[in-house]
mmCIF file of C-alpha atoms and ligand atoms in Angstrom:
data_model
loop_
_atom_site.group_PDB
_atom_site.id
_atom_site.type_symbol
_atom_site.label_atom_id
_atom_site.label_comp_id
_atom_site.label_asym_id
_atom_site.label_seq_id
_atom_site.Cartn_x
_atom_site.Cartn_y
_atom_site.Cartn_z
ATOM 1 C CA UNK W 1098 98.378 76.476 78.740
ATOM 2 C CA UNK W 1099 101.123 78.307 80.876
ATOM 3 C CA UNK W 1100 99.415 81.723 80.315
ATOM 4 C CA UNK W 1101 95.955 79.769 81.570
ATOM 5 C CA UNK W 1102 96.862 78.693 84.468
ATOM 6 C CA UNK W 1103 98.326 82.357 85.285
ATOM 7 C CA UNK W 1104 95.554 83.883 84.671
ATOM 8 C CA UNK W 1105 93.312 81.402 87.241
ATOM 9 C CA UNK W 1106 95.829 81.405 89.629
ATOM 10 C CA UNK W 1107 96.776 85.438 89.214
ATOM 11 C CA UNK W 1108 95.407 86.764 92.636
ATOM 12 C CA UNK W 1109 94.266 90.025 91.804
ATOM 13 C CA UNK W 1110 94.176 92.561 94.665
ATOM 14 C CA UNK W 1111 92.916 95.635 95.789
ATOM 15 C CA UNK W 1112 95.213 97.758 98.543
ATOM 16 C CA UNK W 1113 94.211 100.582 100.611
ATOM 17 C CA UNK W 1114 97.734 102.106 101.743
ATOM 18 C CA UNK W 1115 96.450 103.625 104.828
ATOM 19 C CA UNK W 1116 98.806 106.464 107.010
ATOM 20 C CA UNK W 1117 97.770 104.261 109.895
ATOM 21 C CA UNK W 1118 96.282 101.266 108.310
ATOM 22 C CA UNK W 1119 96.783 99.081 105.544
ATOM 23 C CA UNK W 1120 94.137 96.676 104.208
ATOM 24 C CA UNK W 1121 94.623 94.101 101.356
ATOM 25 C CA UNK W 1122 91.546 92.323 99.417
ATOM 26 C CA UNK W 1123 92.137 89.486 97.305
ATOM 27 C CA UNK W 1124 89.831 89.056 94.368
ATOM 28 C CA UNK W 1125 87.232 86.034 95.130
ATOM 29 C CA UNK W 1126 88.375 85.777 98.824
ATOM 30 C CA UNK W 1127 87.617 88.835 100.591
ATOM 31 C CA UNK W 1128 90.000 91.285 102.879
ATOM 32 C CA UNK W 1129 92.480 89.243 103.962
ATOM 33 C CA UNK W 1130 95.101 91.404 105.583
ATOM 34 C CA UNK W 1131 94.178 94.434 107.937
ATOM 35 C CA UNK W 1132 97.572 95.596 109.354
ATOM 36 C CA UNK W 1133 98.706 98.815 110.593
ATOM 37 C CA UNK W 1134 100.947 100.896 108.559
ATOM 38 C CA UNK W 1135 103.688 100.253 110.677
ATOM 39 C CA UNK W 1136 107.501 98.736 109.826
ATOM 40 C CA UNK W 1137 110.121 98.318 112.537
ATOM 41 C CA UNK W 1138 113.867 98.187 110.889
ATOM 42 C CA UNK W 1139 117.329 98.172 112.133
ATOM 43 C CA UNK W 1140 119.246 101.801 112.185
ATOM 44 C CA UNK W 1141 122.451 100.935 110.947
ATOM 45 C CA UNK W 1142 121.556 97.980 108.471
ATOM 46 C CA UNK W 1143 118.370 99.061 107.493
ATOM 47 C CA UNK W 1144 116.646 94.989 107.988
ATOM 48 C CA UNK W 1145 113.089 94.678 108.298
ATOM 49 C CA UNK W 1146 112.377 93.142 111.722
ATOM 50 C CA UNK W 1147 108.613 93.539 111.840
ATOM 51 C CA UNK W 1148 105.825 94.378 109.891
ATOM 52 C CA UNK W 1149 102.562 94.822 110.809
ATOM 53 C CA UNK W 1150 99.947 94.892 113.967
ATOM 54 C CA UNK W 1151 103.925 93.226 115.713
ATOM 55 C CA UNK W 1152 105.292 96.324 114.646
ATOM 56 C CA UNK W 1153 102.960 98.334 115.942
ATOM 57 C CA UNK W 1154 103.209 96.632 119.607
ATOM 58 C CA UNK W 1155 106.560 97.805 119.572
ATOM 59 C CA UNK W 1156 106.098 101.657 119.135
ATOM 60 C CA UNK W 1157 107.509 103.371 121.954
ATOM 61 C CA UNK W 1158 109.576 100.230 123.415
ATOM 62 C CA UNK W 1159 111.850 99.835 120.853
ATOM 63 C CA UNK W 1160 115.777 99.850 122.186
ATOM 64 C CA UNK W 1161 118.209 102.335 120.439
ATOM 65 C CA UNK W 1162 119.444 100.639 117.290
ATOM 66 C CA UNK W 1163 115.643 99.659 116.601
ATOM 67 C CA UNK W 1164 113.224 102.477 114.807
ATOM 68 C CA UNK W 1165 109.257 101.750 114.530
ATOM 69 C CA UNK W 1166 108.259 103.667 111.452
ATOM 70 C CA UNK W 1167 105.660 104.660 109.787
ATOM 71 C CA UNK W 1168 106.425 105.364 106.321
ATOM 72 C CA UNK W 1169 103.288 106.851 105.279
ATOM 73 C CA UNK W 1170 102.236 108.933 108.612
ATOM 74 C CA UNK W 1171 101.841 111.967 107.320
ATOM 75 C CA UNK W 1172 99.669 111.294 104.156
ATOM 76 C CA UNK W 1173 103.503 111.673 101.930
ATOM 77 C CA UNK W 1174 105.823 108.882 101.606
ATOM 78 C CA UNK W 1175 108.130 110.016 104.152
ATOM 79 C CA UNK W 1176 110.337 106.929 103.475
ATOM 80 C CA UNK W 1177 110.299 105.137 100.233
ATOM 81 C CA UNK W 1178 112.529 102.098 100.713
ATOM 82 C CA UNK W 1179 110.466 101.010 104.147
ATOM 83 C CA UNK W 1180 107.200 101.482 101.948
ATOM 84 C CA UNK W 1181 108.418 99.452 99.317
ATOM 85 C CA UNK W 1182 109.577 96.677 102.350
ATOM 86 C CA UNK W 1183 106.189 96.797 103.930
ATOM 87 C CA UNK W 1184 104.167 96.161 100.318
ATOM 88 C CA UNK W 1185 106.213 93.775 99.091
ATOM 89 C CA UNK W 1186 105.673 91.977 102.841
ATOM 90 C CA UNK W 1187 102.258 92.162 102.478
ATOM 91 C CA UNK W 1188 101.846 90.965 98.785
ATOM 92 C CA UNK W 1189 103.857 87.840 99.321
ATOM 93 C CA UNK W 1190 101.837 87.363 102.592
ATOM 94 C CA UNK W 1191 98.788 86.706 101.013
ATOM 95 C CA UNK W 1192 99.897 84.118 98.220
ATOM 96 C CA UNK W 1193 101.330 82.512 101.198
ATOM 97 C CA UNK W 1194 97.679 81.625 102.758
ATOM 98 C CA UNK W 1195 96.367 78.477 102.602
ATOM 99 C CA UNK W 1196 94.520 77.851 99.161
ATOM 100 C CA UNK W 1197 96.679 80.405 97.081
ATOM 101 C CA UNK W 1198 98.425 79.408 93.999
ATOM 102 C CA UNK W 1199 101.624 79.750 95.715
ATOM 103 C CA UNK W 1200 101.250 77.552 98.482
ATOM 104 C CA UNK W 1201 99.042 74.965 96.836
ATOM 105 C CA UNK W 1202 101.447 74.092 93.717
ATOM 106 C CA UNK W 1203 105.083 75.064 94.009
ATOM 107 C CA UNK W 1204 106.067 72.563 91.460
ATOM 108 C CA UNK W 1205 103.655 73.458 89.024
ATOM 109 C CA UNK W 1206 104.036 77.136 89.680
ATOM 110 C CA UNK W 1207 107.371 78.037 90.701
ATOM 111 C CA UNK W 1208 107.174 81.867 91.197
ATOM 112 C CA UNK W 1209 104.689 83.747 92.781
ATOM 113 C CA UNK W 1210 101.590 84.463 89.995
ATOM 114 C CA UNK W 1211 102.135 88.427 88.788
ATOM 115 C CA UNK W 1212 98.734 90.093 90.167
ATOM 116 C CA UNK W 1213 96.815 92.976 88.910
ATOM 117 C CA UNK W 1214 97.346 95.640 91.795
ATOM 118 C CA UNK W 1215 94.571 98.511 92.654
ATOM 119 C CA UNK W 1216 96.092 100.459 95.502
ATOM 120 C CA UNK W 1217 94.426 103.660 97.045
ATOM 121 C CA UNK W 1218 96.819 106.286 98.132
ATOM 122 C CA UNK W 1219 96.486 109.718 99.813
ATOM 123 C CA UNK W 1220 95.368 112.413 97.349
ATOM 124 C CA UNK W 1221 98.338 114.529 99.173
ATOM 125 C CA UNK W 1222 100.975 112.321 97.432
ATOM 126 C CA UNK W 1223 103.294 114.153 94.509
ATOM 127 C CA UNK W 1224 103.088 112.695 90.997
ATOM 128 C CA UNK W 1225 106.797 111.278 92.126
ATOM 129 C CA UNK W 1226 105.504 109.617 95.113
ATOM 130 C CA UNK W 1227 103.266 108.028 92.999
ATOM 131 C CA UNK W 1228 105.606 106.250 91.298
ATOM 132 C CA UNK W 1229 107.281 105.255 93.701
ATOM 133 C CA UNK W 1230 104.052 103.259 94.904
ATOM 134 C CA UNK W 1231 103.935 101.632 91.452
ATOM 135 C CA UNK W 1232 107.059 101.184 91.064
ATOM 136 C CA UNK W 1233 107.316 99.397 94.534
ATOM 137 C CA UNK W 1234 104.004 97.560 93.619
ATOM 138 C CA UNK W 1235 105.615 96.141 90.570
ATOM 139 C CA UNK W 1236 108.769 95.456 92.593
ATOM 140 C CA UNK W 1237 106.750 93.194 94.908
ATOM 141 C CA UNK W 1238 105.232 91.236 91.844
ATOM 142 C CA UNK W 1239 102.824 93.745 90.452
ATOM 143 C CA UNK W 1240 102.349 92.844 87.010
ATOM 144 C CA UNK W 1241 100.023 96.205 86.140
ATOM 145 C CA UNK W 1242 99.476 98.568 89.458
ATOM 146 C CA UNK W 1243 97.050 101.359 89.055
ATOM 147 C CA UNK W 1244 96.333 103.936 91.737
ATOM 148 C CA UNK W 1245 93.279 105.608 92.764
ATOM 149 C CA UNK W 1246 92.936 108.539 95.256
ATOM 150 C CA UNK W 1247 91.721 107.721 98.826
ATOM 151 C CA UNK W 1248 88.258 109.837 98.349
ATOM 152 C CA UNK W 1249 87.722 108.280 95.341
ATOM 153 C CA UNK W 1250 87.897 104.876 96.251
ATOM 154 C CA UNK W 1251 86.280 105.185 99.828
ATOM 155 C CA UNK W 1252 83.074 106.861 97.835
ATOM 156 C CA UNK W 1253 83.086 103.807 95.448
ATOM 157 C CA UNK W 1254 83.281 101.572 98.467
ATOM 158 C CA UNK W 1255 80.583 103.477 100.664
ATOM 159 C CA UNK W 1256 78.015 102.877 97.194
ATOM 160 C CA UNK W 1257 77.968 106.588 96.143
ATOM 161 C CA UNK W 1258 76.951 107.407 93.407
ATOM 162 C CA UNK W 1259 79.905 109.002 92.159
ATOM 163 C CA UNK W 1260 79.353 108.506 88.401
ATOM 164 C CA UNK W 1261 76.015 110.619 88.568
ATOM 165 C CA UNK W 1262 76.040 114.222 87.605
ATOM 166 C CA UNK W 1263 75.579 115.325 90.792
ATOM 167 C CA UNK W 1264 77.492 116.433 93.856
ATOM 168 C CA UNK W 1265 78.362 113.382 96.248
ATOM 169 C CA UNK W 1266 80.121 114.465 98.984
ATOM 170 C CA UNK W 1267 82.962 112.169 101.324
ATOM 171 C CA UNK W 1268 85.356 112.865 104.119
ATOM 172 C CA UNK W 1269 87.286 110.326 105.285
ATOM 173 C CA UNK W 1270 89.139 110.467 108.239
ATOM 174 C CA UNK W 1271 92.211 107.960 108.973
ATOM 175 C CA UNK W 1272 95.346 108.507 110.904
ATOM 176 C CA UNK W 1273 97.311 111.005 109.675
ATOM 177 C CA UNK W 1274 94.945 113.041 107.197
ATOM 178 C CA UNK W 1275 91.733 114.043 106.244
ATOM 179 C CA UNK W 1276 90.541 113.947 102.699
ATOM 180 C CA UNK W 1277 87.844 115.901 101.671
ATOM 181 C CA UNK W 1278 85.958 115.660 98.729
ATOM 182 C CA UNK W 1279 83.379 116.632 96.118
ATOM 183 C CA UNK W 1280 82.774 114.040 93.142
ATOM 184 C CA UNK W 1281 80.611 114.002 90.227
ATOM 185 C CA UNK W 1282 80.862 112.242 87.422
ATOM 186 C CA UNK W 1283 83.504 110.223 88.408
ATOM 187 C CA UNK W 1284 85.862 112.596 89.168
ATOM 188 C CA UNK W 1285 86.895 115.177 92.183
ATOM 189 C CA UNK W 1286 85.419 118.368 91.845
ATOM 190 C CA UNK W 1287 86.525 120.035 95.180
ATOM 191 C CA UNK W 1288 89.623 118.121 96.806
ATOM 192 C CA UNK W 1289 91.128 119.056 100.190
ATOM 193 C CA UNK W 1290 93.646 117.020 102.345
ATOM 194 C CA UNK W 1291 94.239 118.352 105.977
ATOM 195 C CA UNK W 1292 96.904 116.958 108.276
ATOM 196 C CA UNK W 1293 94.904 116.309 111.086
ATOM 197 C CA UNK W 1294 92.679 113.683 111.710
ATOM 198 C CA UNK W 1295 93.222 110.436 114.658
ATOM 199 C CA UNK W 1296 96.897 110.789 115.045
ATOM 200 C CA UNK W 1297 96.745 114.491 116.546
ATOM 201 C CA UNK W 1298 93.993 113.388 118.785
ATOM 202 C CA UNK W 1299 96.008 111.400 120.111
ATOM 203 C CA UNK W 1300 98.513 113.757 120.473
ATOM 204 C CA UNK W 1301 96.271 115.990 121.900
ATOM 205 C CA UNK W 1302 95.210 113.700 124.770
ATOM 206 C CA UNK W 1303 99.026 113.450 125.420
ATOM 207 C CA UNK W 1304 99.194 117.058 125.597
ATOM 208 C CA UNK W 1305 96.358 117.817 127.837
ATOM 209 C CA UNK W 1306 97.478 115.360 130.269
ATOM 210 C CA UNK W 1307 101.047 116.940 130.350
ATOM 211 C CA UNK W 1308 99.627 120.380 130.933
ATOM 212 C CA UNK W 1309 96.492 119.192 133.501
ATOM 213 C CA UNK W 1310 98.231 116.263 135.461
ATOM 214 C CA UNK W 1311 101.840 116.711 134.611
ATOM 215 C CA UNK W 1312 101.510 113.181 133.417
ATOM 216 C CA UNK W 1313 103.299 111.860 130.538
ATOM 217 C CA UNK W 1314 101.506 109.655 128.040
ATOM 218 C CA UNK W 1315 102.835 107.155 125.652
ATOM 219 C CA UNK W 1316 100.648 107.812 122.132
ATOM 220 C CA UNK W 1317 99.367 104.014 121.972
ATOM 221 C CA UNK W 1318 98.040 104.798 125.533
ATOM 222 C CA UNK W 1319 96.592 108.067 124.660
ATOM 223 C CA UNK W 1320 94.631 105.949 121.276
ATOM 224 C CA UNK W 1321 93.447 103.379 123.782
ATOM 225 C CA UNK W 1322 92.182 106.227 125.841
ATOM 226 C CA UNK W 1323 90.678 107.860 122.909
ATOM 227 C CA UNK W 1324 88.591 104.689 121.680
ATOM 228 C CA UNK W 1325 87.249 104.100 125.251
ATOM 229 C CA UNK W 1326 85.543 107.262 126.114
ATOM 230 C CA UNK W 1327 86.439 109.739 123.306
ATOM 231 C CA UNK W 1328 83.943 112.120 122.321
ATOM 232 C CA UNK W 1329 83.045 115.126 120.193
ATOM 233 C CA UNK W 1330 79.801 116.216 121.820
ATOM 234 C CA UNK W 1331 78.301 115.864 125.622
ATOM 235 C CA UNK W 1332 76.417 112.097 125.370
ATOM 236 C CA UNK W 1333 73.749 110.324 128.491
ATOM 237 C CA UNK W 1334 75.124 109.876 131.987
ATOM 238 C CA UNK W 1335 79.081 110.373 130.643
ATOM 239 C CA UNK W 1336 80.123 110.601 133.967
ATOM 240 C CA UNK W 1337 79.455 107.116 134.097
ATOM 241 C CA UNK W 1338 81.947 106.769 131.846
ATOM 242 C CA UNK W 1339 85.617 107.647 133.646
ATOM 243 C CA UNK W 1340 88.673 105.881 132.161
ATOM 244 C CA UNK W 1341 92.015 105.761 134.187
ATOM 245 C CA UNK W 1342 95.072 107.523 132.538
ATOM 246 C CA UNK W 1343 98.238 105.408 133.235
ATOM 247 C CA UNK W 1344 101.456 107.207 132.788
ATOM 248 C CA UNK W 1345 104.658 108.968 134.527
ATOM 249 C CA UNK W 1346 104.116 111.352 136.728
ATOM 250 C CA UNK W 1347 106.720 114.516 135.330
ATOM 251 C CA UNK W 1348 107.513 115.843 138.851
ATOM 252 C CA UNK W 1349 108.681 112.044 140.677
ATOM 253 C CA UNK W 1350 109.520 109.996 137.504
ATOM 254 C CA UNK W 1351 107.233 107.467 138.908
ATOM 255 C CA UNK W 1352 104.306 105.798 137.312
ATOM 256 C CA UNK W 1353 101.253 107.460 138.200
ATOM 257 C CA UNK W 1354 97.305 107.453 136.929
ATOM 258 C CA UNK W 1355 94.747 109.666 137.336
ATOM 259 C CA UNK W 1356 90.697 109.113 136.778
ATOM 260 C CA UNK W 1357 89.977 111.076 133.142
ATOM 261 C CA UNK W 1358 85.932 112.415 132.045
ATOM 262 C CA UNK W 1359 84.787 112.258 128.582
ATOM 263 C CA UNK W 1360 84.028 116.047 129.035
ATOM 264 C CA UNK W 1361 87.780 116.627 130.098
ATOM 265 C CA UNK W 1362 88.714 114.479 126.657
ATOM 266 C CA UNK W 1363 85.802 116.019 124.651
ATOM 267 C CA UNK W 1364 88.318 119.353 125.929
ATOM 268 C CA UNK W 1365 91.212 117.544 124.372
ATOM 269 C CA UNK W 1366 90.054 116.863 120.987
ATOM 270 C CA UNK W 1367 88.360 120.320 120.639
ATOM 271 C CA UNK W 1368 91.020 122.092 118.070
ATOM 272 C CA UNK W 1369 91.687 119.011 115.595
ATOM 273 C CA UNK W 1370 87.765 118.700 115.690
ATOM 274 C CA UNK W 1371 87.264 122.154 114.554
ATOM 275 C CA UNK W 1372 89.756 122.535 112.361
ATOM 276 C CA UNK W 1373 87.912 119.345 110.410
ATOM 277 C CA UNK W 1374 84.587 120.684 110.743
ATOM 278 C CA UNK W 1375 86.435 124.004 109.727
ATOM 279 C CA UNK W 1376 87.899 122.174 106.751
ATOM 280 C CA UNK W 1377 84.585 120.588 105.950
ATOM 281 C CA UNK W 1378 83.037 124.046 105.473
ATOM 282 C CA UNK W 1379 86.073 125.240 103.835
ATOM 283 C CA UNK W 1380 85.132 122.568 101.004
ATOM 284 C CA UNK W 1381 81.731 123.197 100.731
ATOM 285 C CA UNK W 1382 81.651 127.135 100.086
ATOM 286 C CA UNK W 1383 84.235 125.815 97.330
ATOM 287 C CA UNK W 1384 82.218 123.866 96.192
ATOM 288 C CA UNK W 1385 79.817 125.157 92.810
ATOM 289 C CA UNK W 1386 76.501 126.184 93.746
ATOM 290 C CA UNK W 1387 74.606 123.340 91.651
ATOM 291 C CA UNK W 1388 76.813 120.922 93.344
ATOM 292 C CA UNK W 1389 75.688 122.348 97.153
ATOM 293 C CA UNK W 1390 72.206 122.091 96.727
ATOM 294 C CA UNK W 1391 72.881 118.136 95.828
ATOM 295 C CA UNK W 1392 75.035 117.878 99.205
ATOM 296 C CA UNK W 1393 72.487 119.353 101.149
ATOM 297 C CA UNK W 1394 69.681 117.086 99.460
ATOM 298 C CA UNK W 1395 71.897 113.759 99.646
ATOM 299 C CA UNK W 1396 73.875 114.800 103.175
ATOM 300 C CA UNK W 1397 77.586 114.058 103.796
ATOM 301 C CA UNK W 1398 79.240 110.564 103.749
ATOM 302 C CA UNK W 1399 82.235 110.067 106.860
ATOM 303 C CA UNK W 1400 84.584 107.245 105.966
ATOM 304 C CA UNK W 1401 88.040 106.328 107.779
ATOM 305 C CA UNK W 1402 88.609 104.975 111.648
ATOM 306 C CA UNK W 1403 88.272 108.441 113.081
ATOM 307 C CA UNK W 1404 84.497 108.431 111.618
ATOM 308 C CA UNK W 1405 84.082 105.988 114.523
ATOM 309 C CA UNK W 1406 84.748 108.875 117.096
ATOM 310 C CA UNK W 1407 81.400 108.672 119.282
ATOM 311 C CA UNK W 1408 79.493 111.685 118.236
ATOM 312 C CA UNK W 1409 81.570 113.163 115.686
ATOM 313 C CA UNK W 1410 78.904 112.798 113.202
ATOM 314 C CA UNK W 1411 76.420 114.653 114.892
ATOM 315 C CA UNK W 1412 78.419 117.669 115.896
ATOM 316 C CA UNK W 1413 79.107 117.979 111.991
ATOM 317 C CA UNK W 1414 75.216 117.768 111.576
ATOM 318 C CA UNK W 1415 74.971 120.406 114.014
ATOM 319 C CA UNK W 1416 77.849 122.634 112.757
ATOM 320 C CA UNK W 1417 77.123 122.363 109.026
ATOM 321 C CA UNK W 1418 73.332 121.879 108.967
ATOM 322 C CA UNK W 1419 73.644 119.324 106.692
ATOM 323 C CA UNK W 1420 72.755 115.478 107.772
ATOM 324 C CA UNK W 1421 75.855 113.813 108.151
ATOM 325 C CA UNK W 1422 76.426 110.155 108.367
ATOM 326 C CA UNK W 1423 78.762 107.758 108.881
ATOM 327 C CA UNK W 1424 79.339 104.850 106.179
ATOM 328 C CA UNK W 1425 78.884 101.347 107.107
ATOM 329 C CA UNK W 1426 82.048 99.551 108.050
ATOM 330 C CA UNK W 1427 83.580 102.892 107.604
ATOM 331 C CA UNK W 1428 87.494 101.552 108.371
ATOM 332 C CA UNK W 1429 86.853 99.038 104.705
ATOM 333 C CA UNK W 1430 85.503 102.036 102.913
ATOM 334 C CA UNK W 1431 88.951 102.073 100.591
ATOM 335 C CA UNK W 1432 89.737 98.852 100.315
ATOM 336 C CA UNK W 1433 86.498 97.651 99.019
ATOM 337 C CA UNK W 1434 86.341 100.605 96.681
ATOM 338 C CA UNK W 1435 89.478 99.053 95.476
ATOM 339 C CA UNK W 1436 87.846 95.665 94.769
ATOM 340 C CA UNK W 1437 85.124 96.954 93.261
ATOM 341 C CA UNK W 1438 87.287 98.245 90.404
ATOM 342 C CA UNK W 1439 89.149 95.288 89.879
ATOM 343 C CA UNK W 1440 85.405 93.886 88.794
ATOM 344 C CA UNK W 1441 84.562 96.751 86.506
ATOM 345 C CA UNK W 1442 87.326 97.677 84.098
ATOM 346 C CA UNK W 1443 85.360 100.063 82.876
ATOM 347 C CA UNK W 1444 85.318 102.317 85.856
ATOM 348 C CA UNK W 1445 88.663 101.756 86.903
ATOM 349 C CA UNK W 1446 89.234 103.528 83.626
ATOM 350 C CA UNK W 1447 87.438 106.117 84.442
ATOM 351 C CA UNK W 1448 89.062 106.731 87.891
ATOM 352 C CA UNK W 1449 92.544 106.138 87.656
ATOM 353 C CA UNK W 1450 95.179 108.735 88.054
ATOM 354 C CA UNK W 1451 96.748 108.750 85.147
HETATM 355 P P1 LIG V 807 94.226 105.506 107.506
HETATM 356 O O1 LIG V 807 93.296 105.355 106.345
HETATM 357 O O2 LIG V 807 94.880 106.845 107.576
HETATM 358 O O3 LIG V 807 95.191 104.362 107.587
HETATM 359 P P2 LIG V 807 92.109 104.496 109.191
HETATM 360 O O4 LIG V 807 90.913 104.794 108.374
HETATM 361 O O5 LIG V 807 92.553 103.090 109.247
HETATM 362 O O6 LIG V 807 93.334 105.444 108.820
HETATM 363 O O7 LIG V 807 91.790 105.025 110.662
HETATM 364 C C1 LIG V 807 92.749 104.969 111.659
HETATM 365 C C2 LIG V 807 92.449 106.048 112.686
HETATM 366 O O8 LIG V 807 91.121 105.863 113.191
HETATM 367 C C3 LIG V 807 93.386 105.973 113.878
HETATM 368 O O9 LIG V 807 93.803 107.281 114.220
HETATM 369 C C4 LIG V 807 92.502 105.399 114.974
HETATM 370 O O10 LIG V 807 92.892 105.847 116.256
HETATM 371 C C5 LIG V 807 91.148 105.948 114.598
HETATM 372 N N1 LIG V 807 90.028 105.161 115.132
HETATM 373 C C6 LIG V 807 89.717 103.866 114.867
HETATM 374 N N2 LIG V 807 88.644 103.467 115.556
HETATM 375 C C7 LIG V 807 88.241 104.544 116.277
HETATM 376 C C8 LIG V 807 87.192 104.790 117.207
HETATM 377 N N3 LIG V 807 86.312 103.838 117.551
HETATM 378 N N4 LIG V 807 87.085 106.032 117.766
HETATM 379 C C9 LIG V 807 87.962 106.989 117.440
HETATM 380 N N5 LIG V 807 88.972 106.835 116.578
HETATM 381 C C10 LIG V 807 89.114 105.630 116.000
HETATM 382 MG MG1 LIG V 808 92.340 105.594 104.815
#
């Protein structure tokens, strides 16, 4: 009876443990949490203050004793304990909405039902980082955690074909890395994981308007920038398209902004662009011949927020001569690869990491 009433109640979920993003699905309800990747703690005692998209408002503004982290930044778990913090946060958040087993019948159902966990991680993480994320899964009420790599699950979620015997290939592009990929047959044939995708934009931007304007950016300014009028290739009437550039001047001290083109961004972004489109090609020529001639039949899937870079995708289509499109909802990709396994046992099997 117990065990019944478990099981209906057990909210199984699905996790994609973004560098810059973390999303969490809940079986039969949808994506219910889209947060960034982002923890603020105390220095000396180590307490969570904020997790979250109110974390993330505090980057750059934080006083002294007060640290805005982000744990998984650089595709590694750079800090395991804040990792742990920020799962657990978000696992308990959503059996704390409205119509969850939790909140609907304390009395019948003291503790939190023990969900099945699939969380997508960043192929770059070691077999010991790993278990730390399962371990920290479990800690947070996990009752089995599984993990499946980033490419992986953003192919299953953009409805590749991935169990075919045939070359399907994805790059997706988050925050702090790149993961490129070759799958057939359910599994990753070619692999690669640069460290340079949305974040080093960013810090691009901040660079070029140190070295042009002597203007110092804060990195949540230079993303804003980025979203408005970044660019990877020269688009109709641009120069229609001027952003301002608020920041502090480097000679006064004093706030100053200055008018910005997309062409002078499009300048900006120009080495982490090419050293993805570099990394792209990279993959390919590794990639067996059999497999290529799929690739260039079936073209190149983008996933990840940096997909969403106006005209990324057709500077790849130019530079590889192979059509290359972006997935639909490309920033879900992960997550609802996730969910999909937690429907299909059977594949979940099959792409595990084991
Ligand atoms: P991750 O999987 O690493 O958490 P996401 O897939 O969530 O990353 O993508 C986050 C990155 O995408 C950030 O660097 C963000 O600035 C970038 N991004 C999101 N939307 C856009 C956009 N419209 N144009 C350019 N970059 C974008
Ligand atoms: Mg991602």
């Amino acid at each position: 009876m117990l065990n019944k009433l478990f099981g209906l109640f057990s909210h199984d979920i699905g996790i994609d443990l973004g560098t810059a993003n973390t999303l969490v699905y809940v079986r039969g309800k949808g994506i219910l949490i889209r947060e960034p990747s982002v923890v603020t703690i105390n220095k000396k005692t180590r307490e969570v203050l904020a997790v979250g998209s109110e974390a993330k408002r505090m980057i750059g503004k934080t006083p002294a004793n007060i640290i805005a982290v982000r744990p998984l930044r650089d595709g590694v778990i750079s800090d395991f304990y804040v990792t742990q913090k920020m799962l657990e946060h978000f696992i308990k958040l959503v059996h704390q909405m409205p119509g969850s087993a939790a909140s609907l019948s304390p009395l019948i159902l003291p503790k939190i039902p023990r969900p099945r966990v699939v969380l997508g991680v960043p192929s770059g993480v070691t077999s010991v980082e790993r278990k730390a994320v399962i371990d920290a899964a479990r800690n947070a009420g996990a009752r089995e955690a599984y993990l499946i790599e980033e490419p992986m699950a953003a192919a299953i979620g953009a409805n590749l074909p991935i169990e075919e015997p045939q070359g399907t290939m994805i790059v997706d592009m988050g925050g702090g890395t790149t993961e490129i990929a070759v799958i057939s047959l359910g599994g990753l044939v070619v692999n690669k994981s640069l460290r340079i995708a949305g974040d080093e934009m960013d810090a691009e931007i901040v660079n070029y308007a140190r070295a042009k304007y002597n203007l110092l950016l804060g990195e949540r300014t230079a993303e804003e920038i980025k979203f408005s009028i970044g660019n990877a290739i020269e688009f109709e009437n641009e120069n229609e398209h001027k952003a301002i550039l608020r920041g502090r001047d480097l000679k006064t001290g004093l706030p100053r902004s200055v008018e910005i083109s997309p062409a002078e961004i499009r300048e900006a972004l120009k080495n982490p662009i090419n050293i993805i489109v570099n990394g792209v090609k990279d993959a390919v020529e590794e990639t067996p011949a059999e497999l290529v001639s799929d690739i260039l039949r079936n073209g190149i899937t983008l996933a990840g927020g940096t997909s969403l870079l106006r005209g990324f995708a057709d500077l790849m289509t130019r530079e590889l001569k192979v059509r290359v499109r972006v997935a639909p909802d490309p920033l879900t990709c992960v997550v609802r690869g996730c969910a999909k396994t937690l429907e299909d046992f059977a594949l979940l099997d099959r792409v595990k990491v084991s």
